Coordinates of C-alpha atoms in Angstrom, one line a residue:
Chain A
M1 CA 8.8 48.7 22.5
H2 CA 5.6 50.3 23.9
R3 CA 2.6 50.5 21.6
I4 CA 0.2 53.3 20.8
A5 CA -3.2 52.8 19.3
I6 CA -4.5 55.9 17.5
D7 CA -8.1 56.5 16.5
M8 CA -8.9 57.9 13.1
D9 CA -12.0 60.1 13.1
E10 CA -11.4 63.4 14.9
V11 CA -7.9 62.4 15.8
L12 CA -5.9 61.6 12.7
A13 CA -8.6 63.0 10.5
D14 CA -10.5 66.3 11.0
T15 CA -13.9 64.6 10.5
A16 CA -15.9 67.3 12.3
A17 CA -14.5 70.0 10.1
H18 CA -15.3 67.9 7.0
Q19 CA -18.8 67.3 8.2
L20 CA -19.4 70.9 9.0
A21 CA -18.1 72.0 5.6
W22 CA -20.4 69.6 3.9
Y23 CA -23.3 70.8 6.0
E24 CA -22.7 74.5 5.3
R25 CA -22.4 73.8 1.5
D26 CA -25.8 72.2 1.5
F27 CA -27.7 74.0 4.2
G28 CA -26.0 77.4 4.8
P29 CA -24.3 78.5 8.0
G30 CA -24.0 75.8 10.7
P31 CA -23.7 76.1 14.4
A32 CA -21.0 78.2 16.0
A33 CA -18.1 76.4 17.5
A34 CA -19.2 77.2 21.1
D35 CA -22.6 75.7 20.4
L36 CA -21.0 72.4 19.4
H37 CA -19.4 72.1 22.8
G38 CA -20.5 68.9 24.4
S39 CA -22.4 67.7 21.3
H40 CA -22.2 66.2 17.9
L41 CA -23.2 68.2 14.8
S42 CA -26.4 66.2 14.4
A43 CA -27.7 67.5 17.8
C44 CA -27.0 71.1 17.0
V45 CA -28.7 71.6 13.6
P46 CA -32.4 72.3 13.0
R47 CA -34.5 69.2 13.7
E48 CA -35.4 68.8 10.0
H49 CA -31.7 68.4 9.1
R50 CA -30.7 65.9 11.7
E51 CA -31.6 62.7 9.7
R52 CA -29.7 64.0 6.7
V53 CA -26.6 64.7 8.9
R54 CA -26.7 61.2 10.3
E55 CA -27.3 59.6 6.9
H56 CA -24.4 61.5 5.4
L57 CA -22.0 59.4 7.6
H58 CA -23.2 56.3 5.7
D59 CA -22.1 57.8 2.3
P60 CA -19.0 55.7 1.5
T61 CA -17.3 58.6 -0.2
F62 CA -17.5 60.8 2.9
F63 CA -14.5 59.2 4.6
R64 CA -12.3 59.2 1.5
H65 CA -11.6 63.0 1.5
I66 CA -11.4 64.1 5.1
P67 CA -8.7 66.6 5.7
L68 CA -5.8 65.7 8.0
M69 CA -5.8 66.9 11.6
P70 CA -3.1 69.5 11.8
G71 CA 0.3 68.1 12.9
A72 CA -0.9 64.5 12.7
V73 CA 1.5 63.2 10.0
D74 CA 4.6 64.8 11.6
A75 CA 3.6 63.5 15.0
V76 CA 3.0 59.9 13.8
V77 CA 6.4 59.9 12.1
A78 CA 8.1 61.2 15.3
L79 CA 6.3 58.8 17.6
G80 CA 7.1 55.9 15.3
A81 CA 10.8 56.2 16.2
R82 CA 10.0 55.3 19.8
Y83 CA 6.7 53.4 19.7
E84 CA 4.9 50.8 17.7
I85 CA 2.0 52.7 16.1
F86 CA -1.3 51.0 15.3
V87 CA -4.4 52.8 13.9
A88 CA -7.7 51.6 15.4
S89 CA -10.9 52.8 13.8
A90 CA -14.4 51.9 14.9
A91 CA -15.4 51.4 11.3
M92 CA -18.0 48.9 12.2
E93 CA -20.3 51.8 13.0
H94 CA -20.4 52.5 9.2
P95 CA -19.5 49.3 7.4
V96 CA -19.7 50.9 4.0
S97 CA -16.7 53.0 5.0
F98 CA -14.1 50.2 5.4
T99 CA -12.5 50.6 2.0
A100 CA -12.6 54.4 1.9
K101 CA -11.1 54.6 5.4
Y102 CA -8.4 52.1 4.5
E103 CA -7.5 54.0 1.2
W104 CA -7.4 57.2 3.2
L105 CA -4.9 55.7 5.7
R106 CA -2.7 54.3 2.9
E107 CA -2.7 57.7 1.2
Y108 CA -1.9 59.9 4.2
F109 CA -0.1 57.5 6.5
P110 CA 1.9 55.2 4.1
M111 CA 4.5 54.8 6.9
I112 CA 1.9 52.8 8.9
P113 CA 2.0 49.2 7.4
P114 CA -1.4 47.7 6.5
S115 CA -0.8 45.0 9.2
R116 CA -1.1 47.8 11.8
C117 CA -4.4 49.1 10.6
V118 CA -7.3 47.8 12.8
F119 CA -11.0 48.1 12.4
C120 CA -12.9 47.2 15.5
G121 CA -16.0 48.4 17.3
D122 CA -14.9 47.8 20.8
K123 CA -11.4 49.0 21.6
S124 CA -11.2 46.9 24.8
I125 CA -9.8 44.2 22.4
L126 CA -6.6 46.3 21.8
D127 CA -3.5 45.2 23.5
A128 CA -1.6 48.5 23.6
N129 CA 0.0 50.8 26.2
Y130 CA -1.9 54.0 25.1
L131 CA -5.1 54.7 23.2
I132 CA -5.5 58.2 21.8
D133 CA -9.2 58.7 21.0
D134 CA -11.9 61.3 21.1
S135 CA -14.5 58.8 22.3
P136 CA -15.2 58.4 26.0
Y137 CA -17.1 55.2 25.1
Q138 CA -13.9 53.7 23.8
L139 CA -11.5 55.2 26.3
V140 CA -13.4 53.9 29.3
R141 CA -13.2 50.3 28.2
F142 CA -9.6 50.4 26.9
R143 CA -7.3 48.4 29.2
G144 CA -4.1 50.5 28.8
E145 CA -3.7 54.2 29.5
P146 CA -6.4 56.3 27.8
L147 CA -5.6 59.8 26.4
I148 CA -8.6 61.9 25.3
F149 CA -8.0 63.9 22.2
T150 CA -10.0 67.1 22.4
A151 CA -13.0 67.3 20.1
A152 CA -16.0 69.7 20.5
H153 CA -18.2 66.9 21.7
N154 CA -15.9 65.8 24.5
V155 CA -14.8 69.1 26.1
H156 CA -16.8 68.4 29.3
E157 CA -15.3 65.0 29.8
T158 CA -13.1 64.8 32.9
R159 CA -12.3 61.1 33.4
F160 CA -9.2 60.9 31.1
R161 CA -5.8 62.6 30.7
R162 CA -6.4 65.2 27.9
V163 CA -4.4 66.1 24.8
D164 CA -5.6 69.2 22.9
S165 CA -3.5 68.7 19.8
W166 CA -0.8 66.6 18.2
H167 CA 1.7 69.0 19.7
D168 CA 0.4 68.0 23.1
V169 CA 0.7 64.3 22.2
T170 CA 4.4 64.5 21.2
A171 CA 5.1 66.7 24.3
L172 CA 3.6 64.0 26.5
L173 CA 4.9 60.9 24.9
L174 CA 8.3 62.0 23.5
E175 CA 9.6 64.7 25.9
T176 CA 9.4 62.6 29.0
P177 CA 12.4 60.3 29.5
Chain U
M1 CA -15.2 36.5 31.6
H2 CA -12.4 35.1 29.5
R3 CA -12.2 36.1 25.9
I4 CA -11.7 34.1 22.7
A5 CA -10.6 35.6 19.4
I6 CA -11.6 33.5 16.4
D7 CA -10.2 33.8 12.9
M8 CA -12.5 33.7 10.0
D9 CA -10.9 32.0 6.9
E10 CA -10.4 28.3 7.3
V11 CA -11.7 28.4 10.8
L12 CA -15.3 29.8 10.8
A13 CA -15.5 29.7 7.0
D14 CA -14.3 26.7 4.8
T15 CA -12.3 29.0 2.6
A16 CA -10.1 26.2 1.2
A17 CA -13.1 24.1 0.1
H18 CA -14.6 27.2 -1.6
Q19 CA -11.4 28.0 -3.3
L20 CA -10.9 24.4 -4.5
A21 CA -14.5 24.2 -5.8
W22 CA -14.0 27.4 -7.8
Y23 CA -10.7 26.0 -9.2
E24 CA -12.2 22.7 -10.3
R25 CA -15.1 24.5 -12.0
D26 CA -12.8 26.6 -14.1
F27 CA -9.8 24.3 -14.5
G28 CA -10.9 20.7 -13.9
P29 CA -9.7 18.3 -11.2
G30 CA -7.5 20.0 -8.6
P31 CA -4.8 18.5 -6.3
A32 CA -5.7 15.6 -4.1
A33 CA -6.1 16.4 -0.4
A34 CA -2.8 14.7 0.5
D35 CA -1.0 16.9 -2.0
L36 CA -2.2 20.0 -0.3
H37 CA -0.7 19.0 3.0
G38 CA 1.8 21.6 4.1
S39 CA 0.8 23.9 1.2
H40 CA -1.7 26.4 0.0
L41 CA -3.7 25.7 -3.2
S42 CA -1.7 28.2 -5.3
A43 CA 1.5 26.2 -4.7
C44 CA -0.1 22.9 -5.8
V45 CA -1.6 23.7 -9.1
P46 CA 0.2 23.8 -12.5
R47 CA 2.5 26.9 -12.8
E48 CA 0.3 28.5 -15.4
H49 CA -2.7 28.6 -13.0
R50 CA -0.9 30.0 -10.0
E51 CA -1.4 33.7 -10.7
R52 CA -5.1 33.2 -11.4
V53 CA -5.5 31.3 -8.1
R54 CA -3.9 34.2 -6.2
E55 CA -5.8 36.8 -8.1
H56 CA -9.1 35.2 -7.3
L57 CA -8.7 36.0 -3.6
H58 CA -8.9 39.7 -4.7
D59 CA -12.3 39.2 -6.2
P60 CA -14.6 41.0 -3.6
T61 CA -17.4 38.5 -4.2
F62 CA -15.2 35.5 -3.3
F63 CA -15.6 36.0 0.4
R64 CA -19.3 36.6 0.4
H65 CA -20.4 33.0 -0.4
I66 CA -17.9 30.8 1.5
P67 CA -19.6 27.8 3.1
L68 CA -19.5 27.5 6.9
M69 CA -16.9 25.3 8.6
P70 CA -18.9 22.3 9.9
G71 CA -20.0 22.8 13.5
A72 CA -18.9 26.4 13.7
V73 CA -22.2 28.0 14.4
D74 CA -23.2 25.6 17.2
A75 CA -19.8 25.9 18.8
V76 CA -19.8 29.7 18.8
V77 CA -23.3 29.7 20.4
A78 CA -22.1 27.2 23.1
L79 CA -18.8 29.1 23.7
G80 CA -20.7 32.4 24.0
A81 CA -22.3 31.2 27.2
R82 CA -19.0 31.1 28.9
Y83 CA -16.7 33.4 27.0
E84 CA -16.7 36.7 25.3
I85 CA -16.3 35.9 21.6
F86 CA -14.6 38.2 19.1
V87 CA -14.0 37.4 15.5
A88 CA -10.6 38.6 14.2
S89 CA -9.9 38.5 10.5
A90 CA -6.7 39.5 8.7
A91 CA -8.8 41.3 6.0
M92 CA -6.0 43.8 5.4
E93 CA -4.4 41.2 3.1
H94 CA -7.4 41.7 0.7
P95 CA -8.8 45.2 1.4
V96 CA -11.5 44.8 -1.2
S97 CA -13.0 42.0 0.9
F98 CA -13.9 44.1 4.0
T99 CA -17.6 44.6 3.2
A100 CA -18.1 41.0 1.9
K101 CA -16.5 39.5 5.0
Y102 CA -18.5 41.8 7.3
E103 CA -21.8 40.9 5.5
W104 CA -20.9 37.2 5.7
L105 CA -20.3 37.4 9.4
R106 CA -23.6 39.3 9.9
E107 CA -25.5 36.6 7.9
Y108 CA -24.0 33.5 9.5
F109 CA -23.1 34.8 13.0
P110 CA -25.7 37.3 13.9
M111 CA -25.2 36.5 17.6
I112 CA -21.8 38.1 17.4
P113 CA -22.4 41.9 17.7
P114 CA -20.7 44.2 15.1
S115 CA -18.6 45.7 17.9
R116 CA -16.9 42.3 18.3
C117 CA -15.9 41.9 14.7
V118 CA -12.2 42.9 14.2
F119 CA -10.2 43.4 11.0
C120 CA -6.5 43.5 11.7
G121 CA -3.4 42.3 9.9
D122 CA -1.3 41.6 13.0
K123 CA -3.1 39.7 15.7
S124 CA -0.5 40.6 18.4
I125 CA -2.8 43.6 18.8
L126 CA -5.6 41.4 20.3
D127 CA -6.1 41.4 24.0
A128 CA -7.7 38.0 24.4
N129 CA -7.1 34.8 26.4
Y130 CA -7.2 32.5 23.4
L131 CA -6.8 32.8 19.6
I132 CA -8.2 30.1 17.4
D133 CA -6.5 30.5 14.0
D134 CA -5.0 28.4 11.2
S135 CA -2.1 30.8 10.6
P136 CA 1.2 30.1 12.3
Y137 CA 2.2 33.6 11.4
Q138 CA -0.6 35.0 13.6
L139 CA -0.4 32.4 16.3
V140 CA 3.3 32.9 17.0
R141 CA 2.8 36.7 17.7
F142 CA -0.4 36.4 19.7
R143 CA 0.1 37.2 23.4
G144 CA -2.5 34.9 24.9
E145 CA -2.8 31.1 24.4
P146 CA -2.7 30.1 20.7
L147 CA -4.8 27.2 19.4
I148 CA -4.0 26.0 15.9
F149 CA -7.1 25.0 13.9
T150 CA -6.1 22.3 11.5
A151 CA -6.0 23.2 7.8
A152 CA -4.2 21.4 5.0
H153 CA -1.5 24.0 4.9
N154 CA -0.6 23.8 8.6
V155 CA -0.6 20.0 9.3
H156 CA 3.2 19.9 9.8
E157 CA 3.2 22.7 12.3
T158 CA 4.1 21.5 15.9
R159 CA 4.5 24.7 17.9
F160 CA 0.9 25.1 19.0
R161 CA -1.8 23.2 20.8
R162 CA -3.9 21.8 18.0
V163 CA -7.7 21.5 17.4
D164 CA -8.9 19.5 14.4
S165 CA -12.5 20.6 14.4
W166 CA -15.1 22.7 16.2
H167 CA -15.9 19.6 18.3
D168 CA -12.3 19.6 19.5
V169 CA -12.6 23.3 20.4
T170 CA -15.7 22.9 22.5
A171 CA -14.3 19.7 24.2
L172 CA -11.2 21.7 25.1
L173 CA -12.8 25.0 26.2
L174 CA -16.1 23.9 27.6
E175 CA -15.6 20.4 29.1
T176 CA -12.7 21.4 31.4
P177 CA -13.9 22.9 34.7

């Protein structure tokens, strides 16, 4: 059975939307969607807010309440009939987030067994056929077939096969024979 | 460069010794070494203590203060000159332990970058040439060459090439051309 490794932030979880909602609650209107193209939020806010935006990612509760990416649950269920599904999150960037990320996964994706949840900082360690990720840093080192999941920060990236949504993922990986 | 994945409990960390020391402090003399052969501690203590022994592994502080396995640090430094070293711990069995395990690794093995610390429950996901582990469950599913690190509970296991100590590991992986 072929195996798919799936990233968490900005792929299963709509981390960017959650971060922007937090920002707008505390600071007022954030950057427009078009201004975020090619960048992360911290690079698009006034200079005096940047440190706060980066620090917020170290708040362990931040990761516990991120909304789902639209279509993610149904797609994972459908893909699970034909592939082995692993979730692979680079949680090492924010070590305080391990438990919150794990609890989030157990709540929203109970069909993925704990044994198939992976925290790793360098996804070249994954032995999988596909990696669905928003991070060019991870995709370029992965040894299988990389699929870039569209996020505002990666729209200019051209090195990888692109999927814009979970609908695109299932079309690509389930509708081919 | 070839890559070695190394387990944490009972391989880099002398988890069994730490667990026995805790047991003897609270309950008095534990089982003799020979009685542990082929078993885990929880199976070798009086029936009324078993649940307490298993529960203790869910105490998040347990993993923070485990002593090093003799020779582990020097061996990891020496191996690092010739191999890419990843640490791979099945922390998903005890999710409360993520942060304590990560902090332990950073304290005792600062030469291993955070990006090469992996938490995963099923080590078939690791793309590495060797896996050094005490767990037959993990070794049998690993896709590279498995090396079983001797622990009391695995002494009767015969399916894998065996290393009894970190000296054995370096002799095997560094002294061959």
